mmCIF file of C-alpha atoms in Angstrom:
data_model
loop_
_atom_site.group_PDB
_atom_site.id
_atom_site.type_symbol
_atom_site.label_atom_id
_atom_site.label_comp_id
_atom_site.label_asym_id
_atom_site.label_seq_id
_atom_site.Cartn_x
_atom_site.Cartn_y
_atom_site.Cartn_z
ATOM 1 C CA UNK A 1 0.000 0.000 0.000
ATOM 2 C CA UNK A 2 1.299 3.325 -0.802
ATOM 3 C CA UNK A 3 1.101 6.263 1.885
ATOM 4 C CA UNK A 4 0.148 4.033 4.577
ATOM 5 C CA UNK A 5 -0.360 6.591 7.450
ATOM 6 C CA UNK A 6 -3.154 7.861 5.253
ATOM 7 C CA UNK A 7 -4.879 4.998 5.453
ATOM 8 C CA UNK A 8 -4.801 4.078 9.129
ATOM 9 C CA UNK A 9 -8.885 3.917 10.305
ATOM 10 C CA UNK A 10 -9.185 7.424 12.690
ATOM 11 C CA UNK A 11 -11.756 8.024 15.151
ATOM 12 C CA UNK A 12 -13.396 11.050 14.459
ATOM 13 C CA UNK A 13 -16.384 12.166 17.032
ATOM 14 C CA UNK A 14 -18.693 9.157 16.238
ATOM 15 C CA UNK A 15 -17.525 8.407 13.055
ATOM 16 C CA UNK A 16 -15.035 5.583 12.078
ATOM 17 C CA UNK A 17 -13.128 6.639 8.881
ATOM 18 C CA UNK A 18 -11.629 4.416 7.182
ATOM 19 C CA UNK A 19 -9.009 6.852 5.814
ATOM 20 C CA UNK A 20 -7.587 10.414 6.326
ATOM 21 C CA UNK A 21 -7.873 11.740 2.847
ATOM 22 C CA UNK A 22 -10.494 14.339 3.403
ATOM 23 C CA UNK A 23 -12.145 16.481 0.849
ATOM 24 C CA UNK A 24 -11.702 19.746 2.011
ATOM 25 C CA UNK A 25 -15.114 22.635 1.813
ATOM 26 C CA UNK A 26 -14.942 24.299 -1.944
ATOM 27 C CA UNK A 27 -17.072 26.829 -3.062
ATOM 28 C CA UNK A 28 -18.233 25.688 -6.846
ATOM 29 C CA UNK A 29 -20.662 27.798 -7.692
ATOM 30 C CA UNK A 30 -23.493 25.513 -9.328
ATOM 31 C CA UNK A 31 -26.774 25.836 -7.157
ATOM 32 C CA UNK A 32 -29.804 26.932 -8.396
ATOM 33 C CA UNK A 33 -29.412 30.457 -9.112
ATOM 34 C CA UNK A 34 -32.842 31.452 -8.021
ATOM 35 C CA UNK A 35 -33.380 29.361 -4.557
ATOM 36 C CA UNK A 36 -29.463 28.559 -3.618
ATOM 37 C CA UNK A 37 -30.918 25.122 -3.229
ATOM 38 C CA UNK A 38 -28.537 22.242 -4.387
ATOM 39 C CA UNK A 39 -29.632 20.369 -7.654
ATOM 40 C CA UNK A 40 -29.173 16.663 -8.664
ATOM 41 C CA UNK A 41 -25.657 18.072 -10.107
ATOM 42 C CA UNK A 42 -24.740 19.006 -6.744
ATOM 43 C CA UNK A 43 -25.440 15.166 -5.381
ATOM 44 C CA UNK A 44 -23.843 13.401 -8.425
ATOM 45 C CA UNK A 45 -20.706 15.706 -7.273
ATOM 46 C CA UNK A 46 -20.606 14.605 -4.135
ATOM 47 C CA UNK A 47 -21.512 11.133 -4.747
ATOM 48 C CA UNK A 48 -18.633 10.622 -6.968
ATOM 49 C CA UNK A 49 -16.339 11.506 -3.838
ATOM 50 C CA UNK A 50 -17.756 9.667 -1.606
ATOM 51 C CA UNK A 51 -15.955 6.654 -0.585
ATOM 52 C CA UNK A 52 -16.832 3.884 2.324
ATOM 53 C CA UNK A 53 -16.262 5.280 5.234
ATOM 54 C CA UNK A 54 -14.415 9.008 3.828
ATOM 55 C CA UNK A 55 -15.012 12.134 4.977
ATOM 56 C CA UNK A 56 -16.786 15.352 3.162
ATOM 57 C CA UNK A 57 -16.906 18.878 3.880
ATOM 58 C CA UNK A 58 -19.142 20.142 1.156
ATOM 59 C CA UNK A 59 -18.965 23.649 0.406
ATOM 60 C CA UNK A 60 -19.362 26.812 2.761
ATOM 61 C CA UNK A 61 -23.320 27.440 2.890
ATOM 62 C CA UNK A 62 -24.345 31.156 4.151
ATOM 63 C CA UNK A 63 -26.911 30.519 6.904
ATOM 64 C CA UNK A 64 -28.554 33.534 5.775
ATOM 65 C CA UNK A 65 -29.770 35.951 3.139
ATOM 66 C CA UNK A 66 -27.397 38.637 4.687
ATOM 67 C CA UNK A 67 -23.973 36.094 4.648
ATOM 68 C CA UNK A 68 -24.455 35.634 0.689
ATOM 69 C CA UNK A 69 -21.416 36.985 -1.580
ATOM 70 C CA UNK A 70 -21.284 34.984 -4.681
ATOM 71 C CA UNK A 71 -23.871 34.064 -7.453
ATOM 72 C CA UNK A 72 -24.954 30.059 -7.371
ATOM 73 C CA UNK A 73 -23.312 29.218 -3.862
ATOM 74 C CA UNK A 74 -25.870 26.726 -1.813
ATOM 75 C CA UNK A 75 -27.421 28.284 1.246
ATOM 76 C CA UNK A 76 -28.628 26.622 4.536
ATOM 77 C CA UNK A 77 -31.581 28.816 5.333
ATOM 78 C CA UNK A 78 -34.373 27.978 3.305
ATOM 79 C CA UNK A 79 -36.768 24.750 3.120
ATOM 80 C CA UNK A 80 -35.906 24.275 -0.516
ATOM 81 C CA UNK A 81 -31.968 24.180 0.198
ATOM 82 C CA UNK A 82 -32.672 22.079 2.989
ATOM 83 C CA UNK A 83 -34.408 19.442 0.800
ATOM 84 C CA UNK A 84 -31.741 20.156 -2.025
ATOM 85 C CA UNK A 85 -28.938 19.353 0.736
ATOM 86 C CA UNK A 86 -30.550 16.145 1.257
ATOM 87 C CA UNK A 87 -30.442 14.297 -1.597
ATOM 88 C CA UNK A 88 -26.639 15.009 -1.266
ATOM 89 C CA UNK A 89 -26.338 13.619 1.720
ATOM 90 C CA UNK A 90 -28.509 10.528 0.830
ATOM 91 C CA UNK A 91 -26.322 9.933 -2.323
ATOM 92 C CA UNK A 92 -23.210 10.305 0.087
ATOM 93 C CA UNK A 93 -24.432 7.904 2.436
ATOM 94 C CA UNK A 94 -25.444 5.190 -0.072
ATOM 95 C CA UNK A 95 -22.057 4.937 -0.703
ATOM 96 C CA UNK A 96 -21.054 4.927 3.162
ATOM 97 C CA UNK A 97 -19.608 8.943 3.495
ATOM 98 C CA UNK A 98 -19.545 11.011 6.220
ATOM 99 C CA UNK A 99 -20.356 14.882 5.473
ATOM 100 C CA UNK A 100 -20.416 17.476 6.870
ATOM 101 C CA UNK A 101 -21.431 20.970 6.074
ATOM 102 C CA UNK A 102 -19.467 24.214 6.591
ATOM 103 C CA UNK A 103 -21.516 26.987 8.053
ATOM 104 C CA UNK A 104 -20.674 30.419 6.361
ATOM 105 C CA UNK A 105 -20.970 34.157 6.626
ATOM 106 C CA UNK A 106 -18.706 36.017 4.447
ATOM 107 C CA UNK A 107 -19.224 39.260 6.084
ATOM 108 C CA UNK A 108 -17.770 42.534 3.960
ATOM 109 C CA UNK A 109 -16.615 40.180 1.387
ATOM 110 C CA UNK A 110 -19.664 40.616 -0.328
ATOM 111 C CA UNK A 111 -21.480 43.424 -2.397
ATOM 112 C CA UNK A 112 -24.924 45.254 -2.111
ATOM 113 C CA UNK A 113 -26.565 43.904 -5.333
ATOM 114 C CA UNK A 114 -26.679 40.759 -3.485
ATOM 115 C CA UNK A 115 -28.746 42.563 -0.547
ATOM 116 C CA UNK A 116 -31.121 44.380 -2.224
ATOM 117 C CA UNK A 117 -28.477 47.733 -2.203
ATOM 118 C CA UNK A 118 -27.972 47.524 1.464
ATOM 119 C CA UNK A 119 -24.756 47.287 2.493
ATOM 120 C CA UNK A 120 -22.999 44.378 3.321
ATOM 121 C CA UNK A 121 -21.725 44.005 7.717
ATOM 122 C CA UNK A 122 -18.906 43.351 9.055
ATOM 123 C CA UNK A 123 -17.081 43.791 12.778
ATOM 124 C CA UNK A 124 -16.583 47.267 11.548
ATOM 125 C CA UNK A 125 -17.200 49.816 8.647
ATOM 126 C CA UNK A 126 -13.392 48.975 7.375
ATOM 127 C CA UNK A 127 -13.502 47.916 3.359
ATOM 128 C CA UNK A 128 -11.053 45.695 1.916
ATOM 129 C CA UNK A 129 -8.947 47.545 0.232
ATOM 130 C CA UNK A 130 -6.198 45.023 -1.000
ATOM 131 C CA UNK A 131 -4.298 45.607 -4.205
ATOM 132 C CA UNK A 132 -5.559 44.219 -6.913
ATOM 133 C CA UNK A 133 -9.368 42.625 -4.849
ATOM 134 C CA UNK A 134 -12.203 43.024 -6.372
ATOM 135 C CA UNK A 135 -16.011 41.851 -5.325
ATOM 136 C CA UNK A 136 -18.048 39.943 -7.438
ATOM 137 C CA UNK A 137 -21.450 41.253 -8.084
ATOM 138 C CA UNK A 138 -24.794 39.494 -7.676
ATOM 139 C CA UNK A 139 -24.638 39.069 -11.769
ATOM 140 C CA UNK A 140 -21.136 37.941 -11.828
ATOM 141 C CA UNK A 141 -19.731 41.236 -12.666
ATOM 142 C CA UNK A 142 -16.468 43.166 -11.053
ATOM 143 C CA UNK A 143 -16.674 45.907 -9.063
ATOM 144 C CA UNK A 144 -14.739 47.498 -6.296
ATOM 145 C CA UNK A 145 -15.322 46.817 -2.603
ATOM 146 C CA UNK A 146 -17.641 48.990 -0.410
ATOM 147 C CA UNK A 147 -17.376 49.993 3.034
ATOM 148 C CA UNK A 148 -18.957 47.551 5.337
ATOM 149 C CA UNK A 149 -21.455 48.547 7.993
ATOM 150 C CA UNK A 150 -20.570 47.676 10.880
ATOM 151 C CA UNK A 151 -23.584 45.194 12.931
ATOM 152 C CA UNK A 152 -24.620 46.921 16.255
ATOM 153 C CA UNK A 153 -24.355 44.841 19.466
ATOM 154 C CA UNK A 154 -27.641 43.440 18.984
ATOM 155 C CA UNK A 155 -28.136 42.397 15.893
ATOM 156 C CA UNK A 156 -24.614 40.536 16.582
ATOM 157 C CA UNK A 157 -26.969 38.221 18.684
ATOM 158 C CA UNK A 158 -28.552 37.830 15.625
ATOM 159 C CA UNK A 159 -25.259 36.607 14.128
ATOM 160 C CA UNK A 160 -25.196 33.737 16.680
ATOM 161 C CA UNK A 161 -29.235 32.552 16.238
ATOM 162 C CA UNK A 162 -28.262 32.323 12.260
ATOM 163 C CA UNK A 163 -25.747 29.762 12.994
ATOM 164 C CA UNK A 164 -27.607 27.965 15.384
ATOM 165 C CA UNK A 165 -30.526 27.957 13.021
ATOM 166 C CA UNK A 166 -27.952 27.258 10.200
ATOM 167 C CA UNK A 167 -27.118 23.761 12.477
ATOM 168 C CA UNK A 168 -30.410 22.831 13.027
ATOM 169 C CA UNK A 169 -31.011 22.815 9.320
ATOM 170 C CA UNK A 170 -27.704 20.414 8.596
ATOM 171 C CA UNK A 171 -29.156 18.360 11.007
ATOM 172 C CA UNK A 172 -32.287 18.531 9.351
ATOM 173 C CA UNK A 173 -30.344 17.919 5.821
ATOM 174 C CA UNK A 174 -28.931 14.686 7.224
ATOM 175 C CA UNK A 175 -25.423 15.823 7.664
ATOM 176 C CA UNK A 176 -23.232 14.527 9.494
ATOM 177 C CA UNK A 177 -22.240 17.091 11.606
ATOM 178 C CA UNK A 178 -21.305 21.143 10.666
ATOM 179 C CA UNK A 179 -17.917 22.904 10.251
ATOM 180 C CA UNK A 180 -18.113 26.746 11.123
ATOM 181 C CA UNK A 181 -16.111 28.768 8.885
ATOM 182 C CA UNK A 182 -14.097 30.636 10.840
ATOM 183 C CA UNK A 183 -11.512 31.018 8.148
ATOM 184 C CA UNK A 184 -10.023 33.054 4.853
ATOM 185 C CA UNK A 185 -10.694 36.576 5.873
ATOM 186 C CA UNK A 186 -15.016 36.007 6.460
ATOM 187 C CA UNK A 187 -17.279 37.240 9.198
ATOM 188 C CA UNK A 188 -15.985 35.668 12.157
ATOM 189 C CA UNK A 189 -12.425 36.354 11.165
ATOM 190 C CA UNK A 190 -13.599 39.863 10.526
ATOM 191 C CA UNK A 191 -14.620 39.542 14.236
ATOM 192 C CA UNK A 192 -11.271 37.734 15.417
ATOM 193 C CA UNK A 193 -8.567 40.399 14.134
ATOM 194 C CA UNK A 194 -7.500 43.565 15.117
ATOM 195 C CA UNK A 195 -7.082 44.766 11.352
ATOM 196 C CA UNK A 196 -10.602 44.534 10.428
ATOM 197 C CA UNK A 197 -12.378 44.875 14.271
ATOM 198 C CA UNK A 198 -11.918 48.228 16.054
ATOM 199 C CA UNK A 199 -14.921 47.727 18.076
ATOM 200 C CA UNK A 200 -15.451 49.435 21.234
ATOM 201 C CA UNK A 201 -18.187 47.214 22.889
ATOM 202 C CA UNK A 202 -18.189 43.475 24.356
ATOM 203 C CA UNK A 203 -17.305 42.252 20.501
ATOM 204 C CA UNK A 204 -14.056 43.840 20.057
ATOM 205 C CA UNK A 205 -10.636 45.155 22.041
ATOM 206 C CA UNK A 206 -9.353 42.453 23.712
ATOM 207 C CA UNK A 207 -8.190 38.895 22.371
ATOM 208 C CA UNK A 208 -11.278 37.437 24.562
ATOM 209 C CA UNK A 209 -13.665 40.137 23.015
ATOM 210 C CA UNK A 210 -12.749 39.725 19.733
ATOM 211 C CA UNK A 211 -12.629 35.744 19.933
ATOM 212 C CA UNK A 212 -16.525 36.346 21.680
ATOM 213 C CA UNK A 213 -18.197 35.735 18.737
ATOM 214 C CA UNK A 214 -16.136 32.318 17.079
ATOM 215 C CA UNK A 215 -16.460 30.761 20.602
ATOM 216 C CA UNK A 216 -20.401 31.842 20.833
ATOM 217 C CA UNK A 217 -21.430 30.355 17.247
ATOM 218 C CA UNK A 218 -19.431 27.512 17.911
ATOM 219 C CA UNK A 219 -20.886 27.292 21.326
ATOM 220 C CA UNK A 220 -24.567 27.581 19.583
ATOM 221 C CA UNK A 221 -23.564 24.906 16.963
ATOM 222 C CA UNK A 222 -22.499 22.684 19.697
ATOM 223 C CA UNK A 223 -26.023 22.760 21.047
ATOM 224 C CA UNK A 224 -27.967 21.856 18.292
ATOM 225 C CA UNK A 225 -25.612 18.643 17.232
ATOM 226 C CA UNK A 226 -23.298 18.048 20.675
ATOM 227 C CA UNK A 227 -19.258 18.678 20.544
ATOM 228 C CA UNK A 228 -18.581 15.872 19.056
ATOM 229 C CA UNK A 229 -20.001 16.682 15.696
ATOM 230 C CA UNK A 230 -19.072 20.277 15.401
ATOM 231 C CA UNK A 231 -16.046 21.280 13.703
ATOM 232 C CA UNK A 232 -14.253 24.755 13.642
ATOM 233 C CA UNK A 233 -12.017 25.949 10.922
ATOM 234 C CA UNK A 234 -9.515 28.787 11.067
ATOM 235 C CA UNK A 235 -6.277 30.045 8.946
ATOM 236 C CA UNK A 236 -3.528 31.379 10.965
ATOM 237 C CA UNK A 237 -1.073 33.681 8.667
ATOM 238 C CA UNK A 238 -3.692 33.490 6.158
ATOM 239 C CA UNK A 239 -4.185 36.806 3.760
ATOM 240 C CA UNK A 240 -6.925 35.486 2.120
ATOM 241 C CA UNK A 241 -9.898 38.482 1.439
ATOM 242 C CA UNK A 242 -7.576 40.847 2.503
ATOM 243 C CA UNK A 243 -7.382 39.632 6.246
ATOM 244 C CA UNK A 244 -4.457 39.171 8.471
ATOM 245 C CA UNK A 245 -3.753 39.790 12.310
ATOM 246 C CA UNK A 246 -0.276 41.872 12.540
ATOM 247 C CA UNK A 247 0.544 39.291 15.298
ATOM 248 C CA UNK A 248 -1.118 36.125 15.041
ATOM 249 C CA UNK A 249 0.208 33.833 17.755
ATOM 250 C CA UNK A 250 -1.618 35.723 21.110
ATOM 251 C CA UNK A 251 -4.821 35.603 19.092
ATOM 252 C CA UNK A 252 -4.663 32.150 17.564
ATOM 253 C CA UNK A 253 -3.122 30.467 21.080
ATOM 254 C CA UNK A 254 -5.830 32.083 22.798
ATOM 255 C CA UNK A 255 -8.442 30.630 20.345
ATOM 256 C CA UNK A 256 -7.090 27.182 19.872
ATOM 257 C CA UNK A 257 -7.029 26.526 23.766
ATOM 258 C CA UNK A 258 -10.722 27.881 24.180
ATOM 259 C CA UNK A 259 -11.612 25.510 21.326
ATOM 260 C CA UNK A 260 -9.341 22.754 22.764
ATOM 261 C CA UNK A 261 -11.601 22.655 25.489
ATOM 262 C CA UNK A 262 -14.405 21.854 24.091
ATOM 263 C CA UNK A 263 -14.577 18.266 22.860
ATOM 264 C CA UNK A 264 -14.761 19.175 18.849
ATOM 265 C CA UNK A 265 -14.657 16.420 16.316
ATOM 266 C CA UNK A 266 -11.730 18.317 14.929
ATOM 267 C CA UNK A 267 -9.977 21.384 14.464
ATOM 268 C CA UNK A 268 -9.641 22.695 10.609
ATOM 269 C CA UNK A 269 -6.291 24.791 9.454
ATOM 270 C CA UNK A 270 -5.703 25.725 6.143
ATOM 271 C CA UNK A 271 -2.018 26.586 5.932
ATOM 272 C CA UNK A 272 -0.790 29.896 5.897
ATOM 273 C CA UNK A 273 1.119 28.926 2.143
ATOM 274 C CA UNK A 274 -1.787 28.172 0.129
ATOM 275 C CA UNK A 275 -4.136 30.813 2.287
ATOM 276 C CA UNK A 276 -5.385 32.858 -0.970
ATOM 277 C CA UNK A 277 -8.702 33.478 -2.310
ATOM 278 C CA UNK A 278 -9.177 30.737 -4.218
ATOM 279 C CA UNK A 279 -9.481 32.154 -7.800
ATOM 280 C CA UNK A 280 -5.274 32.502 -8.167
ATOM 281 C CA UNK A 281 -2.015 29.388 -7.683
ATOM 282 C CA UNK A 282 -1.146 30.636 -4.190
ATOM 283 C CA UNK A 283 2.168 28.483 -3.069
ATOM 284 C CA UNK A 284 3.773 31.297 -0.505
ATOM 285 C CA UNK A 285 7.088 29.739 0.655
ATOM 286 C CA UNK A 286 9.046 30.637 4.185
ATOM 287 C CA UNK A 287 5.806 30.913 5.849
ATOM 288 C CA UNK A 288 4.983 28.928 9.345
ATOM 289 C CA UNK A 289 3.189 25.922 9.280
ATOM 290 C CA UNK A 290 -0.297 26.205 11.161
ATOM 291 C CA UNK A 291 -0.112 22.343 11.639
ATOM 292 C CA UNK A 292 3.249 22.637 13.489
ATOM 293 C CA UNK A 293 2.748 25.800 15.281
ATOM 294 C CA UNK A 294 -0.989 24.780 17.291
ATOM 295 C CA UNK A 295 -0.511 21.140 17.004
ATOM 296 C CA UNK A 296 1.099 21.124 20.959
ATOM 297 C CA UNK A 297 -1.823 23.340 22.205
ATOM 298 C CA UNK A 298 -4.774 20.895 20.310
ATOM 299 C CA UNK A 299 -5.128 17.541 21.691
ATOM 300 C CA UNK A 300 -7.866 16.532 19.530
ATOM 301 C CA UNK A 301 -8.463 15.376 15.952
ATOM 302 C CA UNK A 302 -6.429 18.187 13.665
ATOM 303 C CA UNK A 303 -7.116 18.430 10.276
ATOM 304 C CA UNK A 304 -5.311 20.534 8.011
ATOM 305 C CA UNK A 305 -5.672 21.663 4.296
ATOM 306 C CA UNK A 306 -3.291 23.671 1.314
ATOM 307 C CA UNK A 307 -1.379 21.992 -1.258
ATOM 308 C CA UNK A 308 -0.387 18.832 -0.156
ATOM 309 C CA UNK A 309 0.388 15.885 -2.149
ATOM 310 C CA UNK A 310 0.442 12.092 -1.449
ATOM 311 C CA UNK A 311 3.799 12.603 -0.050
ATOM 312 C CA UNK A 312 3.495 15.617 2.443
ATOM 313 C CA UNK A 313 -0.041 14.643 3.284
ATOM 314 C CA UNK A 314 1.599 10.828 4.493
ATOM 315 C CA UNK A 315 4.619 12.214 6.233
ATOM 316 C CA UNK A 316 2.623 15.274 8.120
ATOM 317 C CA UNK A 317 0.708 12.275 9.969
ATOM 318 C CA UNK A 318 3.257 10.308 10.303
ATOM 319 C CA UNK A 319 5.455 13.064 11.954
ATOM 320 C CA UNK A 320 2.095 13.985 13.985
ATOM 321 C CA UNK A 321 1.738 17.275 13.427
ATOM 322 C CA UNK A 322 -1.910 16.240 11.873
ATOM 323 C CA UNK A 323 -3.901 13.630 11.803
ATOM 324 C CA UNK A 324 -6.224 13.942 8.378
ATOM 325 C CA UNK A 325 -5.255 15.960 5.488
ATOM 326 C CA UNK A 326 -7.752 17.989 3.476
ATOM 327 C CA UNK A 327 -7.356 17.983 -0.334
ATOM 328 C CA UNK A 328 -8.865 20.546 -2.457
ATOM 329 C CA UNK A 329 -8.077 21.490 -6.164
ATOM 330 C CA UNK A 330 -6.609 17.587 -6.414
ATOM 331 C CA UNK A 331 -9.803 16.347 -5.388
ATOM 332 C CA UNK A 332 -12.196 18.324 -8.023
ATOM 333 C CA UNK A 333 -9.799 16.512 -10.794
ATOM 334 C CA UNK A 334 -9.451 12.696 -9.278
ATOM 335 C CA UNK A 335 -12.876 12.101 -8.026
ATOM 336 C CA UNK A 336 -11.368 8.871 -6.691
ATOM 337 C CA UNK A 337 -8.658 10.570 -5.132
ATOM 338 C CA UNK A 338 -8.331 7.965 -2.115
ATOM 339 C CA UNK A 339 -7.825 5.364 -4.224
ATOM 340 C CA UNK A 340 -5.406 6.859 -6.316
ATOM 341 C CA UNK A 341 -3.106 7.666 -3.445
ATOM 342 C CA UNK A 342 -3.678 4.296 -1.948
ATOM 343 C CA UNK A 343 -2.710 2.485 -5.435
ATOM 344 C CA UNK A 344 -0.037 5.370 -6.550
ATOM 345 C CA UNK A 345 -2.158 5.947 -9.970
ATOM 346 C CA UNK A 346 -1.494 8.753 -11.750
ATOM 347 C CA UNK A 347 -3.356 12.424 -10.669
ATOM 348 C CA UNK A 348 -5.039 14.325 -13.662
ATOM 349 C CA UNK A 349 -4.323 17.499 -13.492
ATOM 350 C CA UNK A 350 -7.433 20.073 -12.485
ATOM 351 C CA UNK A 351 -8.606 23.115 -14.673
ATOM 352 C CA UNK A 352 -8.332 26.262 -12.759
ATOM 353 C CA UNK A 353 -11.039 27.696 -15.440
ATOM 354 C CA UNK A 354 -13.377 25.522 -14.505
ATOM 355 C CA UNK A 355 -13.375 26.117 -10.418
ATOM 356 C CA UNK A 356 -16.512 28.709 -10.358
ATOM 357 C CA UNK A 357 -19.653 28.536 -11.889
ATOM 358 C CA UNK A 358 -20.769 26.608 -14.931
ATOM 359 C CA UNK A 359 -22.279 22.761 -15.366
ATOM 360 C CA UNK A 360 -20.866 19.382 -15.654
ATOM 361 C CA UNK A 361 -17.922 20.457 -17.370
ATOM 362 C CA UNK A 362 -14.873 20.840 -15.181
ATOM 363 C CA UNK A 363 -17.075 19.352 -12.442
ATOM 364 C CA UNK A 364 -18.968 16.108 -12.666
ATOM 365 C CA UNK A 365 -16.818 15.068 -16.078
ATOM 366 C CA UNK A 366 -13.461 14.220 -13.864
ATOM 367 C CA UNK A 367 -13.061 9.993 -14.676
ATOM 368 C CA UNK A 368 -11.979 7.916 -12.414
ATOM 369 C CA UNK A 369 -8.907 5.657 -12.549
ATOM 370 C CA UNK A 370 -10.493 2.814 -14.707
ATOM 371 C CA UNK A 371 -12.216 4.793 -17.264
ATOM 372 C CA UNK A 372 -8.160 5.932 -18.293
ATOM 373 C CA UNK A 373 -7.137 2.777 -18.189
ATOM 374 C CA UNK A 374 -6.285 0.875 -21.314
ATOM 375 C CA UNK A 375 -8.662 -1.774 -22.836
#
């Protein structure tokens, strides 16, 4: 067997996997355009990635209108997506998966047309103003970033009820358990870091203020399905949508400890060189490794994500700085990516084109192993 640390069974909450090649949560872009419900092109996806006993994270799902900032991404707040969601995870679980769903707000990365011109929230009323960032438009167009408004204390609250209302829909969904996105420069990590969150009430200043809300949805989520089934994901030295705390190791030791404490079916890092927006090769080199850095503070299931191949994936859990590895852009190209890495078959390469928006092509139209090989 090739890569065998990958394929040692792992314990994870409940859940028995029979492997640790995960596929990590990637926004796609295919829902239905008017209800954000998943479509039967959505399950077939899925489907084809499921393996006995693997693990899924499908793709961040807003868990309301307000937490929408792309065209065609799935949401987790309507009966129609819930229904949508579930013949994904019935097609997963026919072929013995485990998914779960990652619970998303994106915050100020986001644009009014998709808020009927109200502007989108944030910690505070700070825009992203990174070189070169643009935000995509409700009809897929490019425009510039506005300034946020910031949410008052209150409707903060609100923030919390979404996600809890967000879990209760997984659940209803059939998932497997949630992840919350607390990752790649969205609305909790607007909340978590001093760059985008000069609040001055119980929300922002300190480390503990500004980790308040993280620990509270995840604290929310963790009622609806119990720790065990609630996931948190987070990207130290990320710069992804324009984020990044000036020091990150007092914030992100406080924040791994609180969550440490709570029992989670795993923690989530994507590492900080492949911490990008998604729509660009990001491979930043001479940065820390998230794994290494938080692995001594986590004594639970770590998961970690951000170019790895076979190779690193294997040798990062057999060195025990993680214990399943999260595969992205490999994953959309070798639908049978498991297997491949168990069996050392070849990896087809993936079409960056092809990522966001659009049908089968580039999405559904990946073949597995045998259809390559020869007659």
């Amino acid at each position: 067997m090739k890569f065998e640390a990958l394929f040692k069974p792992l314990q994870v909450g409940p859940y028995k996997l029979a492997h640790r090649v995960a596929l990590a949560p990637l926004t796609r872009m295919r829902a239905e355009r008017e209800s954000f419900a998943p479509r039967p092109l959505n399950a077939e996806y899925y489907s084809q990635r499921a393996t006995q006993g693997g693990l899924l994270i499908a793709e961040a799902s807003p868990v309301l209108s307000q937490g929408r900032g792309n065209p065609a991404t799935p949401g987790i707040y309507s009966e129609a997506q819930i229904a949508g969601w579930r013949k994904v995870t019935d097609a997963v679980h026919a072929k013995g998966g485990i998914i779960f769903l990652q619970l998303w707000h994106v915050g100020r990365v986001s644009h009014s047309s998709f808020h009927g011109g109200q502007l989108p929230v944030s910690a505070s009323a700070i825009a992203i103003k990174a070189e070169g960032m643009k935000a995509m438009t409700a009809d897929g167009k490019i425009s510039d970033y506005e300034t946020p408004r910031a949410l008052e204390t209150e409707e903060v609250k609100g923030i919390v009820e979404a996600f809890r209302q967000g879990a209760k829909n997984a659940l209803a969904a059939g998932f497997d358990g949630v992840e919350i996105h607390g990752a790649n420069g969205y609305l909790l990590e607007q909340f978590l870091q001093s760059r985008s969150n000069q609040r001055t009430d119980q929300y922002g200043g300190s480390i503990e203020n500004r980790a308040r809300l993280l620990l509270e949805v995840t604290q929310a989520a963790i009622d609806v399905w119990g720790a065990n089934r609630v996931a948190v994901r987070l990207s130290p030295y990320g710069i992804a949508n324009d984020s990044g705390e000036p020091d990150p190791m007092p914030l992100y030791t406080h924040v791994v400890k609180a969550l440490d404490k709570l029992g989670l079916a795993y923690l989530h890092f994507i590492e900080p060189r492949s911490s990008g927006s998604g729509r660009a090769e990001v491979n930043w080199q001479n940065v820390p490794s998230a794994m290494v850095l938080f692995r001594p503070l986590y004594g639970g299931v770590l998961m970690t994500a951000g170019g790895f191949t076979g190779e690193t994936a294997n040798a990062a859990i057999a060195d025990g700085h993680a214990d399943i590895i999260a595969f992205g852009r490999i994953f959309i190209s070798n639908p049978d990516l498991p297997r491949r890495l168990q069996h050392d078959y070849p990896i087809t390469p993936y079409n960056r084109a092809t990522f966001y928006g659009g049908e089968e092509k580039g999405y559904t139209d990946y073949p597995v192993y045998d259809e390559l090989a020869p007659a």
